[in-house]
């Protein structure tokens, strides 16, 4: 399920760490709509990746600065994608319930949802696909021993193997069968990418943006197209657009 939520901004200036504010808005809407569903997603400090991803498009003219973004149009579009239709409908209803209502963001700005459209999903039938990243790709290697994270980009030799290892870990026991072999066989190639440093809470994270090709089982490519790839997806990273 792919949805596009168009927002009006009260002011032209938005802090550069805008993804956390969008996530706070999604949490606010979800809790207002259905507390039980909210607690399933975020209860007890649950900050694990969810089965959705999003990216934000700021309608031009825009200018990016070190600490903020100037959005002359006062319009932004939240592009949302999930393979889970139930979750998608719940979030659609949650945001729809706040349509035309201003929501104050920390930092002094405010947003209100003014339009919702849906996009027909493409179906992947071949064993190869070309994707464009709509939001930065986070490749995170988490050490259980130290609790620390290391972030990699497409420039690093280990990048593809870390992505696949994390995917195996995330999907272990989640599918109706063990798909670890299919994930190991998945070929990920970074074709035309650039390194981008992104603010996320108090951290500066090295990420990757650009074109990725993947070769593997069509169902797996379809799942990644719908769910996104990499870390921090439900914080607005790793959203993919199928371009071929």
JSON list of C-alpha atoms in Angstrom, two decimals:
[
{"chain": "A", "resi": 1, "resn": "UNK", "atom": "CA", "xyz": [0.00, 0.00, 0.00]},
{"chain": "A", "resi": 2, "resn": "UNK", "atom": "CA", "xyz": [1.40, 3.34, -1.08]},
{"chain": "A", "resi": 3, "resn": "UNK", "atom": "CA", "xyz": [-0.17, 6.58, 0.15]},
{"chain": "A", "resi": 4, "resn": "UNK", "atom": "CA", "xyz": [0.71, 10.23, -0.28]},
{"chain": "A", "resi": 5, "resn": "UNK", "atom": "CA", "xyz": [-0.22, 12.72, 2.45]},
{"chain": "A", "resi": 6, "resn": "UNK", "atom": "CA", "xyz": [0.03, 16.40, 1.49]},
{"chain": "A", "resi": 7, "resn": "UNK", "atom": "CA", "xyz": [0.64, 18.88, 4.31]},
{"chain": "A", "resi": 8, "resn": "UNK", "atom": "CA", "xyz": [0.50, 22.63, 4.62]},
{"chain": "A", "resi": 9, "resn": "UNK", "atom": "CA", "xyz": [3.13, 24.24, 6.85]},
{"chain": "A", "resi": 10, "resn": "UNK", "atom": "CA", "xyz": [2.31, 27.24, 8.97]},
{"chain": "A", "resi": 11, "resn": "UNK", "atom": "CA", "xyz": [5.76, 28.76, 8.40]},
{"chain": "A", "resi": 12, "resn": "UNK", "atom": "CA", "xyz": [8.41, 28.42, 5.68]},
{"chain": "A", "resi": 13, "resn": "UNK", "atom": "CA", "xyz": [11.22, 27.25, 7.98]},
{"chain": "A", "resi": 14, "resn": "UNK", "atom": "CA", "xyz": [11.50, 23.65, 9.22]},
{"chain": "A", "resi": 15, "resn": "UNK", "atom": "CA", "xyz": [14.29, 22.25, 11.39]},
{"chain": "A", "resi": 16, "resn": "UNK", "atom": "CA", "xyz": [16.69, 19.96, 9.53]},
{"chain": "A", "resi": 17, "resn": "UNK", "atom": "CA", "xyz": [15.91, 17.02, 11.85]},
{"chain": "A", "resi": 18, "resn": "UNK", "atom": "CA", "xyz": [12.33, 16.92, 10.55]},
{"chain": "A", "resi": 19, "resn": "UNK", "atom": "CA", "xyz": [11.88, 13.13, 10.45]},
{"chain": "A", "resi": 20, "resn": "UNK", "atom": "CA", "xyz": [11.54, 12.82, 14.22]},
{"chain": "A", "resi": 21, "resn": "UNK", "atom": "CA", "xyz": [8.78, 15.47, 14.11]},
{"chain": "A", "resi": 22, "resn": "UNK", "atom": "CA", "xyz": [6.91, 13.55, 11.41]},
{"chain": "A", "resi": 23, "resn": "UNK", "atom": "CA", "xyz": [7.22, 10.41, 13.51]},
{"chain": "A", "resi": 24, "resn": "UNK", "atom": "CA", "xyz": [5.89, 12.30, 16.55]},
{"chain": "A", "resi": 25, "resn": "UNK", "atom": "CA", "xyz": [2.92, 13.38, 14.41]},
{"chain": "A", "resi": 26, "resn": "UNK", "atom": "CA", "xyz": [2.26, 9.80, 13.27]},
{"chain": "A", "resi": 27, "resn": "UNK", "atom": "CA", "xyz": [2.38, 8.64, 16.90]},
{"chain": "A", "resi": 28, "resn": "UNK", "atom": "CA", "xyz": [0.04, 11.46, 17.96]},
{"chain": "A", "resi": 29, "resn": "UNK", "atom": "CA", "xyz": [-2.50, 10.59, 15.26]},
{"chain": "A", "resi": 30, "resn": "UNK", "atom": "CA", "xyz": [-2.28, 6.87, 16.00]},
{"chain": "A", "resi": 31, "resn": "UNK", "atom": "CA", "xyz": [-2.82, 7.30, 19.73]},
{"chain": "A", "resi": 32, "resn": "UNK", "atom": "CA", "xyz": [-5.79, 9.60, 19.10]},
{"chain": "A", "resi": 33, "resn": "UNK", "atom": "CA", "xyz": [-7.33, 7.11, 16.69]},
{"chain": "A", "resi": 34, "resn": "UNK", "atom": "CA", "xyz": [-6.78, 3.80, 18.48]},
{"chain": "A", "resi": 35, "resn": "UNK", "atom": "CA", "xyz": [-4.88, 3.50, 21.76]},
{"chain": "A", "resi": 36, "resn": "UNK", "atom": "CA", "xyz": [-4.70, -0.28, 21.56]},
{"chain": "A", "resi": 37, "resn": "UNK", "atom": "CA", "xyz": [-3.13, -0.13, 18.09]},
{"chain": "A", "resi": 38, "resn": "UNK", "atom": "CA", "xyz": [-0.78, 2.63, 19.27]},
{"chain": "A", "resi": 39, "resn": "UNK", "atom": "CA", "xyz": [0.46, 0.44, 22.11]},
{"chain": "A", "resi": 40, "resn": "UNK", "atom": "CA", "xyz": [0.98, -2.47, 19.71]},
{"chain": "A", "resi": 41, "resn": "UNK", "atom": "CA", "xyz": [3.24, -0.23, 17.64]},
{"chain": "A", "resi": 42, "resn": "UNK", "atom": "CA", "xyz": [4.93, 1.97, 20.20]},
{"chain": "A", "resi": 43, "resn": "UNK", "atom": "CA", "xyz": [3.95, 0.79, 23.68]},
{"chain": "A", "resi": 44, "resn": "UNK", "atom": "CA", "xyz": [6.56, 0.16, 26.42]},
{"chain": "A", "resi": 45, "resn": "UNK", "atom": "CA", "xyz": [9.20, 2.15, 24.57]},
{"chain": "A", "resi": 46, "resn": "UNK", "atom": "CA", "xyz": [9.04, -0.13, 21.54]},
{"chain": "A", "resi": 47, "resn": "UNK", "atom": "CA", "xyz": [11.36, 1.55, 19.04]},
{"chain": "A", "resi": 48, "resn": "UNK", "atom": "CA", "xyz": [11.98, -1.41, 16.75]},
{"chain": "A", "resi": 49, "resn": "UNK", "atom": "CA", "xyz": [11.53, -1.00, 13.00]},
{"chain": "A", "resi": 50, "resn": "UNK", "atom": "CA", "xyz": [7.93, -1.27, 11.91]},
{"chain": "A", "resi": 51, "resn": "UNK", "atom": "CA", "xyz": [6.62, -2.75, 8.67]},
{"chain": "A", "resi": 52, "resn": "UNK", "atom": "CA", "xyz": [6.43, 0.62, 6.98]},
{"chain": "A", "resi": 53, "resn": "UNK", "atom": "CA", "xyz": [8.65, 3.30, 5.60]},
{"chain": "A", "resi": 54, "resn": "UNK", "atom": "CA", "xyz": [8.19, 6.86, 4.51]},
{"chain": "A", "resi": 55, "resn": "UNK", "atom": "CA", "xyz": [9.94, 9.69, 2.77]},
{"chain": "A", "resi": 56, "resn": "UNK", "atom": "CA", "xyz": [9.22, 13.41, 2.68]},
{"chain": "A", "resi": 57, "resn": "UNK", "atom": "CA", "xyz": [9.18, 15.54, -0.46]},
{"chain": "A", "resi": 58, "resn": "UNK", "atom": "CA", "xyz": [9.31, 19.29, 0.02]},
{"chain": "A", "resi": 59, "resn": "UNK", "atom": "CA", "xyz": [7.48, 21.05, -2.79]},
{"chain": "A", "resi": 60, "resn": "UNK", "atom": "CA", "xyz": [9.84, 23.59, -4.46]},
{"chain": "A", "resi": 61, "resn": "UNK", "atom": "CA", "xyz": [11.14, 26.18, -4.17]},
{"chain": "A", "resi": 62, "resn": "UNK", "atom": "CA", "xyz": [13.24, 24.96, -1.25]},
{"chain": "A", "resi": 63, "resn": "UNK", "atom": "CA", "xyz": [16.71, 25.63, 0.13]},
{"chain": "A", "resi": 64, "resn": "UNK", "atom": "CA", "xyz": [18.59, 23.37, 2.53]},
{"chain": "A", "resi": 65, "resn": "UNK", "atom": "CA", "xyz": [20.81, 24.92, 5.20]},
{"chain": "A", "resi": 66, "resn": "UNK", "atom": "CA", "xyz": [22.91, 23.35, 7.95]},
{"chain": "A", "resi": 67, "resn": "UNK", "atom": "CA", "xyz": [20.25, 23.68, 10.65]},
{"chain": "A", "resi": 68, "resn": "UNK", "atom": "CA", "xyz": [17.00, 24.19, 8.74]},
{"chain": "A", "resi": 69, "resn": "UNK", "atom": "CA", "xyz": [15.12, 23.96, 5.46]},
{"chain": "A", "resi": 70, "resn": "UNK", "atom": "CA", "xyz": [13.43, 26.91, 3.80]},
{"chain": "A", "resi": 71, "resn": "UNK", "atom": "CA", "xyz": [10.21, 25.81, 2.05]},
{"chain": "A", "resi": 72, "resn": "UNK", "atom": "CA", "xyz": [8.71, 28.74, 0.20]},
{"chain": "A", "resi": 73, "resn": "UNK", "atom": "CA", "xyz": [5.72, 26.72, -0.99]},
{"chain": "A", "resi": 74, "resn": "UNK", "atom": "CA", "xyz": [4.81, 25.71, 2.59]},
{"chain": "A", "resi": 75, "resn": "UNK", "atom": "CA", "xyz": [3.90, 22.30, 1.18]},
{"chain": "A", "resi": 76, "resn": "UNK", "atom": "CA", "xyz": [5.36, 18.87, 1.84]},
{"chain": "A", "resi": 77, "resn": "UNK", "atom": "CA", "xyz": [4.27, 15.40, 0.81]},
{"chain": "A", "resi": 78, "resn": "UNK", "atom": "CA", "xyz": [4.70, 12.37, 3.06]},
{"chain": "A", "resi": 79, "resn": "UNK", "atom": "CA", "xyz": [5.15, 9.27, 0.88]},
{"chain": "A", "resi": 80, "resn": "UNK", "atom": "CA", "xyz": [4.15, 6.22, 2.86]},
{"chain": "A", "resi": 81, "resn": "UNK", "atom": "CA", "xyz": [4.59, 2.54, 1.95]},
{"chain": "A", "resi": 82, "resn": "UNK", "atom": "CA", "xyz": [3.85, -0.76, 3.68]},
{"chain": "A", "resi": 83, "resn": "UNK", "atom": "CA", "xyz": [3.36, -4.41, 2.68]},
{"chain": "A", "resi": 84, "resn": "UNK", "atom": "CA", "xyz": [0.83, -4.76, 5.54]},
{"chain": "A", "resi": 85, "resn": "UNK", "atom": "CA", "xyz": [-2.60, -3.59, 4.34]},
{"chain": "A", "resi": 86, "resn": "UNK", "atom": "CA", "xyz": [-4.09, -3.72, 7.87]},
{"chain": "A", "resi": 87, "resn": "UNK", "atom": "CA", "xyz": [-1.33, -1.48, 9.23]},
{"chain": "A", "resi": 88, "resn": "UNK", "atom": "CA", "xyz": [-1.72, 0.81, 6.22]},
{"chain": "A", "resi": 89, "resn": "UNK", "atom": "CA", "xyz": [-5.46, 1.19, 6.72]},
{"chain": "A", "resi": 90, "resn": "UNK", "atom": "CA", "xyz": [-4.99, 1.87, 10.44]},
{"chain": "A", "resi": 91, "resn": "UNK", "atom": "CA", "xyz": [-2.46, 4.63, 9.75]},
{"chain": "A", "resi": 92, "resn": "UNK", "atom": "CA", "xyz": [-4.59, 6.03, 6.92]},
{"chain": "A", "resi": 93, "resn": "UNK", "atom": "CA", "xyz": [-7.57, 6.28, 9.27]},
{"chain": "A", "resi": 94, "resn": "UNK", "atom": "CA", "xyz": [-5.40, 7.74, 12.04]},
{"chain": "A", "resi": 95, "resn": "UNK", "atom": "CA", "xyz": [-4.05, 10.56, 9.87]},
{"chain": "A", "resi": 96, "resn": "UNK", "atom": "CA", "xyz": [-7.38, 11.06, 8.12]},
{"chain": "A", "resi": 97, "resn": "UNK", "atom": "CA", "xyz": [-8.90, 11.74, 11.55]},
{"chain": "A", "resi": 98, "resn": "UNK", "atom": "CA", "xyz": [-6.62, 14.76, 11.94]},
{"chain": "A", "resi": 99, "resn": "UNK", "atom": "CA", "xyz": [-7.22, 16.16, 8.44]},
{"chain": "A", "resi": 100, "resn": "UNK", "atom": "CA", "xyz": [-7.31, 19.99, 8.36]},
{"chain": "A", "resi": 101, "resn": "UNK", "atom": "CA", "xyz": [-6.30, 20.19, 12.05]},
{"chain": "A", "resi": 102, "resn": "UNK", "atom": "CA", "xyz": [-3.10, 22.08, 12.84]},
{"chain": "A", "resi": 103, "resn": "UNK", "atom": "CA", "xyz": [-0.46, 20.15, 14.77]},
{"chain": "A", "resi": 104, "resn": "UNK", "atom": "CA", "xyz": [2.24, 22.10, 16.57]},
{"chain": "A", "resi": 105, "resn": "UNK", "atom": "CA", "xyz": [5.78, 20.92, 15.91]},
{"chain": "A", "resi": 106, "resn": "UNK", "atom": "CA", "xyz": [8.60, 21.45, 18.35]},
{"chain": "A", "resi": 107, "resn": "UNK", "atom": "CA", "xyz": [10.69, 24.35, 17.10]},
{"chain": "A", "resi": 108, "resn": "UNK", "atom": "CA", "xyz": [7.75, 26.67, 16.45]},
{"chain": "A", "resi": 109, "resn": "UNK", "atom": "CA", "xyz": [6.22, 25.46, 13.17]},
{"chain": "A", "resi": 110, "resn": "UNK", "atom": "CA", "xyz": [2.94, 23.61, 12.63]},
{"chain": "A", "resi": 111, "resn": "UNK", "atom": "CA", "xyz": [1.54, 21.29, 9.97]},
{"chain": "A", "resi": 112, "resn": "UNK", "atom": "CA", "xyz": [-1.91, 20.22, 8.87]},
{"chain": "A", "resi": 113, "resn": "UNK", "atom": "CA", "xyz": [-2.92, 17.44, 6.53]},
{"chain": "A", "resi": 114, "resn": "UNK", "atom": "CA", "xyz": [-4.85, 18.78, 3.52]},
{"chain": "A", "resi": 115, "resn": "UNK", "atom": "CA", "xyz": [-4.99, 15.93, 1.03]},
{"chain": "A", "resi": 116, "resn": "UNK", "atom": "CA", "xyz": [-4.54, 12.14, 0.76]},
{"chain": "A", "resi": 117, "resn": "UNK", "atom": "CA", "xyz": [-4.01, 10.18, -2.45]},
{"chain": "A", "resi": 118, "resn": "UNK", "atom": "CA", "xyz": [-3.10, 6.57, -3.12]},
{"chain": "A", "resi": 119, "resn": "UNK", "atom": "CA", "xyz": [-0.72, 5.11, -5.68]},
{"chain": "A", "resi": 120, "resn": "UNK", "atom": "CA", "xyz": [-1.21, 1.84, -7.46]},
{"chain": "A", "resi": 121, "resn": "UNK", "atom": "CA", "xyz": [1.61, -0.47, -6.49]},
{"chain": "A", "resi": 122, "resn": "UNK", "atom": "CA", "xyz": [3.71, -2.01, -9.22]},
{"chain": "A", "resi": 123, "resn": "UNK", "atom": "CA", "xyz": [4.04, -5.80, -9.27]},
{"chain": "A", "resi": 124, "resn": "UNK", "atom": "CA", "xyz": [7.51, -7.29, -9.61]},
{"chain": "A", "resi": 125, "resn": "UNK", "atom": "CA", "xyz": [7.47, -10.48, -11.68]},
{"chain": "A", "resi": 126, "resn": "UNK", "atom": "CA", "xyz": [11.10, -10.61, -12.78]},
{"chain": "A", "resi": 127, "resn": "UNK", "atom": "CA", "xyz": [14.10, -11.60, -10.68]},
{"chain": "A", "resi": 128, "resn": "UNK", "atom": "CA", "xyz": [15.76, -8.22, -11.13]},
{"chain": "A", "resi": 129, "resn": "UNK", "atom": "CA", "xyz": [14.62, -4.72, -10.22]},
{"chain": "A", "resi": 130, "resn": "UNK", "atom": "CA", "xyz": [16.04, -1.21, -10.25]},
{"chain": "A", "resi": 131, "resn": "UNK", "atom": "CA", "xyz": [15.15, 1.10, -7.38]},
{"chain": "A", "resi": 132, "resn": "UNK", "atom": "CA", "xyz": [15.61, 4.76, -6.59]},
{"chain": "A", "resi": 133, "resn": "UNK", "atom": "CA", "xyz": [15.93, 5.68, -2.91]},
{"chain": "A", "resi": 134, "resn": "UNK", "atom": "CA", "xyz": [13.22, 8.19, -1.98]},
{"chain": "A", "resi": 135, "resn": "UNK", "atom": "CA", "xyz": [14.79, 8.61, 1.46]},
{"chain": "A", "resi": 136, "resn": "UNK", "atom": "CA", "xyz": [18.36, 7.91, 2.62]},
{"chain": "A", "resi": 137, "resn": "UNK", "atom": "CA", "xyz": [19.49, 4.32, 3.05]},
{"chain": "A", "resi": 138, "resn": "UNK", "atom": "CA", "xyz": [20.80, 3.57, 6.56]},
{"chain": "A", "resi": 139, "resn": "UNK", "atom": "CA", "xyz": [23.21, 0.63, 6.80]},
{"chain": "A", "resi": 140, "resn": "UNK", "atom": "CA", "xyz": [23.67, -0.02, 10.51]},
{"chain": "A", "resi": 141, "resn": "UNK", "atom": "CA", "xyz": [25.84, -2.61, 12.19]},
{"chain": "A", "resi": 142, "resn": "UNK", "atom": "CA", "xyz": [24.73, -2.98, 15.80]},
{"chain": "A", "resi": 143, "resn": "UNK", "atom": "CA", "xyz": [27.00, -4.64, 18.36]},
{"chain": "A", "resi": 144, "resn": "UNK", "atom": "CA", "xyz": [25.05, -6.56, 21.00]},
{"chain": "A", "resi": 145, "resn": "UNK", "atom": "CA", "xyz": [28.20, -6.73, 23.14]},
{"chain": "A", "resi": 146, "resn": "UNK", "atom": "CA", "xyz": [28.88, -2.98, 23.30]},
{"chain": "A", "resi": 147, "resn": "UNK", "atom": "CA", "xyz": [25.40, -1.70, 22.39]},
{"chain": "A", "resi": 148, "resn": "UNK", "atom": "CA", "xyz": [27.04, 0.64, 19.90]},
{"chain": "A", "resi": 149, "resn": "UNK", "atom": "CA", "xyz": [26.15, 1.26, 16.25]},
{"chain": "A", "resi": 150, "resn": "UNK", "atom": "CA", "xyz": [28.47, 1.66, 13.29]},
{"chain": "A", "resi": 151, "resn": "UNK", "atom": "CA", "xyz": [27.05, 3.19, 10.13]},
{"chain": "A", "resi": 152, "resn": "UNK", "atom": "CA", "xyz": [28.21, 2.20, 6.65]},
{"chain": "A", "resi": 153, "resn": "UNK", "atom": "CA", "xyz": [27.56, 3.60, 3.18]},
{"chain": "A", "resi": 154, "resn": "UNK", "atom": "CA", "xyz": [27.59, 2.19, -0.35]},
{"chain": "A", "resi": 155, "resn": "UNK", "atom": "CA", "xyz": [31.32, 2.95, -0.43]},
{"chain": "A", "resi": 156, "resn": "UNK", "atom": "CA", "xyz": [32.06, 0.25, 2.14]},
{"chain": "A", "resi": 157, "resn": "UNK", "atom": "CA", "xyz": [32.77, -3.30, 1.02]},
{"chain": "A", "resi": 158, "resn": "UNK", "atom": "CA", "xyz": [30.66, -4.77, 3.85]},
{"chain": "A", "resi": 159, "resn": "UNK", "atom": "CA", "xyz": [27.55, -2.70, 3.03]},
{"chain": "A", "resi": 160, "resn": "UNK", "atom": "CA", "xyz": [25.53, -5.30, 1.08]},
{"chain": "A", "resi": 161, "resn": "UNK", "atom": "CA", "xyz": [26.41, -8.14, 3.46]},
{"chain": "A", "resi": 162, "resn": "UNK", "atom": "CA", "xyz": [25.34, -6.08, 6.50]},
{"chain": "A", "resi": 163, "resn": "UNK", "atom": "CA", "xyz": [22.02, -5.24, 4.82]},
{"chain": "A", "resi": 164, "resn": "UNK", "atom": "CA", "xyz": [21.35, -8.93, 4.14]},
{"chain": "A", "resi": 165, "resn": "UNK", "atom": "CA", "xyz": [22.45, -10.06, 7.60]},
{"chain": "A", "resi": 166, "resn": "UNK", "atom": "CA", "xyz": [20.11, -7.52, 9.23]},
{"chain": "A", "resi": 167, "resn": "UNK", "atom": "CA", "xyz": [17.29, -8.57, 6.91]},
{"chain": "A", "resi": 168, "resn": "UNK", "atom": "CA", "xyz": [17.71, -12.23, 7.90]},
{"chain": "A", "resi": 169, "resn": "UNK", "atom": "CA", "xyz": [17.62, -11.24, 11.56]},
{"chain": "A", "resi": 170, "resn": "UNK", "atom": "CA", "xyz": [14.52, -9.04, 11.14]},
{"chain": "A", "resi": 171, "resn": "UNK", "atom": "CA", "xyz": [12.52, -11.61, 9.18]},
{"chain": "A", "resi": 172, "resn": "UNK", "atom": "CA", "xyz": [13.49, -14.62, 11.28]},
{"chain": "A", "resi": 173, "resn": "UNK", "atom": "CA", "xyz": [10.21, -16.26, 12.32]},
{"chain": "A", "resi": 174, "resn": "UNK", "atom": "CA", "xyz": [8.14, -13.56, 10.67]},
{"chain": "A", "resi": 175, "resn": "UNK", "atom": "CA", "xyz": [7.39, -15.26, 7.37]},
{"chain": "A", "resi": 176, "resn": "UNK", "atom": "CA", "xyz": [5.48, -18.51, 6.91]},
{"chain": "A", "resi": 177, "resn": "UNK", "atom": "CA", "xyz": [8.75, -20.23, 6.08]},
{"chain": "A", "resi": 178, "resn": "UNK", "atom": "CA", "xyz": [12.49, -19.74, 6.50]},
{"chain": "A", "resi": 179, "resn": "UNK", "atom": "CA", "xyz": [13.63, -17.39, 3.72]},
{"chain": "A", "resi": 180, "resn": "UNK", "atom": "CA", "xyz": [17.20, -16.91, 4.93]},
{"chain": "A", "resi": 181, "resn": "UNK", "atom": "CA", "xyz": [18.55, -18.83, 1.89]},
{"chain": "A", "resi": 182, "resn": "UNK", "atom": "CA", "xyz": [16.71, -16.49, -0.51]},
{"chain": "A", "resi": 183, "resn": "UNK", "atom": "CA", "xyz": [18.10, -13.47, 1.34]},
{"chain": "A", "resi": 184, "resn": "UNK", "atom": "CA", "xyz": [21.65, -14.85, 1.19]},
{"chain": "A", "resi": 185, "resn": "UNK", "atom": "CA", "xyz": [21.23, -15.31, -2.57]},
{"chain": "A", "resi": 186, "resn": "UNK", "atom": "CA", "xyz": [19.98, -11.73, -3.00]},
{"chain": "A", "resi": 187, "resn": "UNK", "atom": "CA", "xyz": [22.40, -9.60, -5.01]},
{"chain": "A", "resi": 188, "resn": "UNK", "atom": "CA", "xyz": [22.50, -5.90, -4.09]},
{"chain": "A", "resi": 189, "resn": "UNK", "atom": "CA", "xyz": [24.43, -3.53, -6.31]},
{"chain": "A", "resi": 190, "resn": "UNK", "atom": "CA", "xyz": [24.89, 0.16, -5.63]},
{"chain": "A", "resi": 191, "resn": "UNK", "atom": "CA", "xyz": [24.84, 1.69, -9.10]},
{"chain": "A", "resi": 192, "resn": "UNK", "atom": "CA", "xyz": [24.79, 5.45, -8.90]},
{"chain": "A", "resi": 193, "resn": "UNK", "atom": "CA", "xyz": [24.86, 6.68, -5.34]},
{"chain": "A", "resi": 194, "resn": "UNK", "atom": "CA", "xyz": [26.15, 9.48, -3.18]},
{"chain": "A", "resi": 195, "resn": "UNK", "atom": "CA", "xyz": [27.04, 9.72, 0.49]},
{"chain": "A", "resi": 196, "resn": "UNK", "atom": "CA", "xyz": [24.81, 11.99, 2.55]},
{"chain": "A", "resi": 197, "resn": "UNK", "atom": "CA", "xyz": [25.21, 12.97, 6.21]},
{"chain": "A", "resi": 198, "resn": "UNK", "atom": "CA", "xyz": [21.80, 13.18, 7.89]},
{"chain": "A", "resi": 199, "resn": "UNK", "atom": "CA", "xyz": [20.73, 14.55, 11.28]},
{"chain": "A", "resi": 200, "resn": "UNK", "atom": "CA", "xyz": [18.72, 12.09, 13.36]},
{"chain": "A", "resi": 201, "resn": "UNK", "atom": "CA", "xyz": [18.06, 13.13, 16.95]},
{"chain": "A", "resi": 202, "resn": "UNK", "atom": "CA", "xyz": [21.45, 14.00, 18.45]},
{"chain": "A", "resi": 203, "resn": "UNK", "atom": "CA", "xyz": [23.43, 12.04, 15.88]},
{"chain": "A", "resi": 204, "resn": "UNK", "atom": "CA", "xyz": [24.89, 12.70, 12.45]},
{"chain": "A", "resi": 205, "resn": "UNK", "atom": "CA", "xyz": [24.49, 9.54, 10.36]},
{"chain": "A", "resi": 206, "resn": "UNK", "atom": "CA", "xyz": [26.30, 8.60, 7.16]},
{"chain": "A", "resi": 207, "resn": "UNK", "atom": "CA", "xyz": [23.70, 7.40, 4.64]},
{"chain": "A", "resi": 208, "resn": "UNK", "atom": "CA", "xyz": [23.43, 6.64, 0.92]},
{"chain": "A", "resi": 209, "resn": "UNK", "atom": "CA", "xyz": [21.11, 8.01, -1.77]},
{"chain": "A", "resi": 210, "resn": "UNK", "atom": "CA", "xyz": [20.72, 6.96, -5.39]},
{"chain": "A", "resi": 211, "resn": "UNK", "atom": "CA", "xyz": [20.08, 3.96, -7.61]},
{"chain": "A", "resi": 212, "resn": "UNK", "atom": "CA", "xyz": [20.20, 0.34, -6.40]},
{"chain": "A", "resi": 213, "resn": "UNK", "atom": "CA", "xyz": [19.73, -2.82, -8.44]},
{"chain": "A", "resi": 214, "resn": "UNK", "atom": "CA", "xyz": [18.70, -6.07, -6.79]},
{"chain": "A", "resi": 215, "resn": "UNK", "atom": "CA", "xyz": [18.59, -9.56, -8.18]},
{"chain": "A", "resi": 216, "resn": "UNK", "atom": "CA", "xyz": [16.69, -12.28, -6.35]},
{"chain": "A", "resi": 217, "resn": "UNK", "atom": "CA", "xyz": [13.34, -13.92, -5.79]},
{"chain": "A", "resi": 218, "resn": "UNK", "atom": "CA", "xyz": [10.51, -11.67, -7.12]},
{"chain": "A", "resi": 219, "resn": "UNK", "atom": "CA", "xyz": [8.48, -12.00, -3.88]},
{"chain": "A", "resi": 220, "resn": "UNK", "atom": "CA", "xyz": [11.47, -10.74, -1.90]},
{"chain": "A", "resi": 221, "resn": "UNK", "atom": "CA", "xyz": [12.05, -7.80, -4.25]},
{"chain": "A", "resi": 222, "resn": "UNK", "atom": "CA", "xyz": [8.33, -6.98, -4.00]},
{"chain": "A", "resi": 223, "resn": "UNK", "atom": "CA", "xyz": [8.49, -7.07, -0.20]},
{"chain": "A", "resi": 224, "resn": "UNK", "atom": "CA", "xyz": [11.50, -4.73, -0.09]},
{"chain": "A", "resi": 225, "resn": "UNK", "atom": "CA", "xyz": [9.82, -2.37, -2.57]},
{"chain": "A", "resi": 226, "resn": "UNK", "atom": "CA", "xyz": [6.81, -2.16, -0.26]},
{"chain": "A", "resi": 227, "resn": "UNK", "atom": "CA", "xyz": [8.58, -2.16, 3.11]},
{"chain": "A", "resi": 228, "resn": "UNK", "atom": "CA", "xyz": [11.82, -0.34, 2.30]},
{"chain": "A", "resi": 229, "resn": "UNK", "atom": "CA", "xyz": [15.33, -1.46, 3.09]},
{"chain": "A", "resi": 230, "resn": "UNK", "atom": "CA", "xyz": [17.95, -0.79, 5.73]},
{"chain": "A", "resi": 231, "resn": "UNK", "atom": "CA", "xyz": [17.71, 0.62, 9.24]},
{"chain": "A", "resi": 232, "resn": "UNK", "atom": "CA", "xyz": [15.41, 3.28, 10.72]},
{"chain": "A", "resi": 233, "resn": "UNK", "atom": "CA", "xyz": [12.80, 2.77, 7.98]},
{"chain": "A", "resi": 234, "resn": "UNK", "atom": "CA", "xyz": [9.86, 3.74, 10.15]},
{"chain": "A", "resi": 235, "resn": "UNK", "atom": "CA", "xyz": [11.75, 6.93, 11.02]},
{"chain": "A", "resi": 236, "resn": "UNK", "atom": "CA", "xyz": [11.71, 7.99, 7.38]},
{"chain": "A", "resi": 237, "resn": "UNK", "atom": "CA", "xyz": [14.63, 6.13, 5.83]},
{"chain": "A", "resi": 238, "resn": "UNK", "atom": "CA", "xyz": [15.06, 3.48, 3.14]},
{"chain": "A", "resi": 239, "resn": "UNK", "atom": "CA", "xyz": [11.90, 4.14, 1.10]},
{"chain": "A", "resi": 240, "resn": "UNK", "atom": "CA", "xyz": [12.23, 2.74, -2.41]},
{"chain": "A", "resi": 241, "resn": "UNK", "atom": "CA", "xyz": [10.72, 3.68, -5.75]},
{"chain": "A", "resi": 242, "resn": "UNK", "atom": "CA", "xyz": [10.63, 0.99, -8.44]},
{"chain": "A", "resi": 243, "resn": "UNK", "atom": "CA", "xyz": [11.96, 2.51, -11.65]},
{"chain": "A", "resi": 244, "resn": "UNK", "atom": "CA", "xyz": [12.57, -0.63, -13.74]}
]
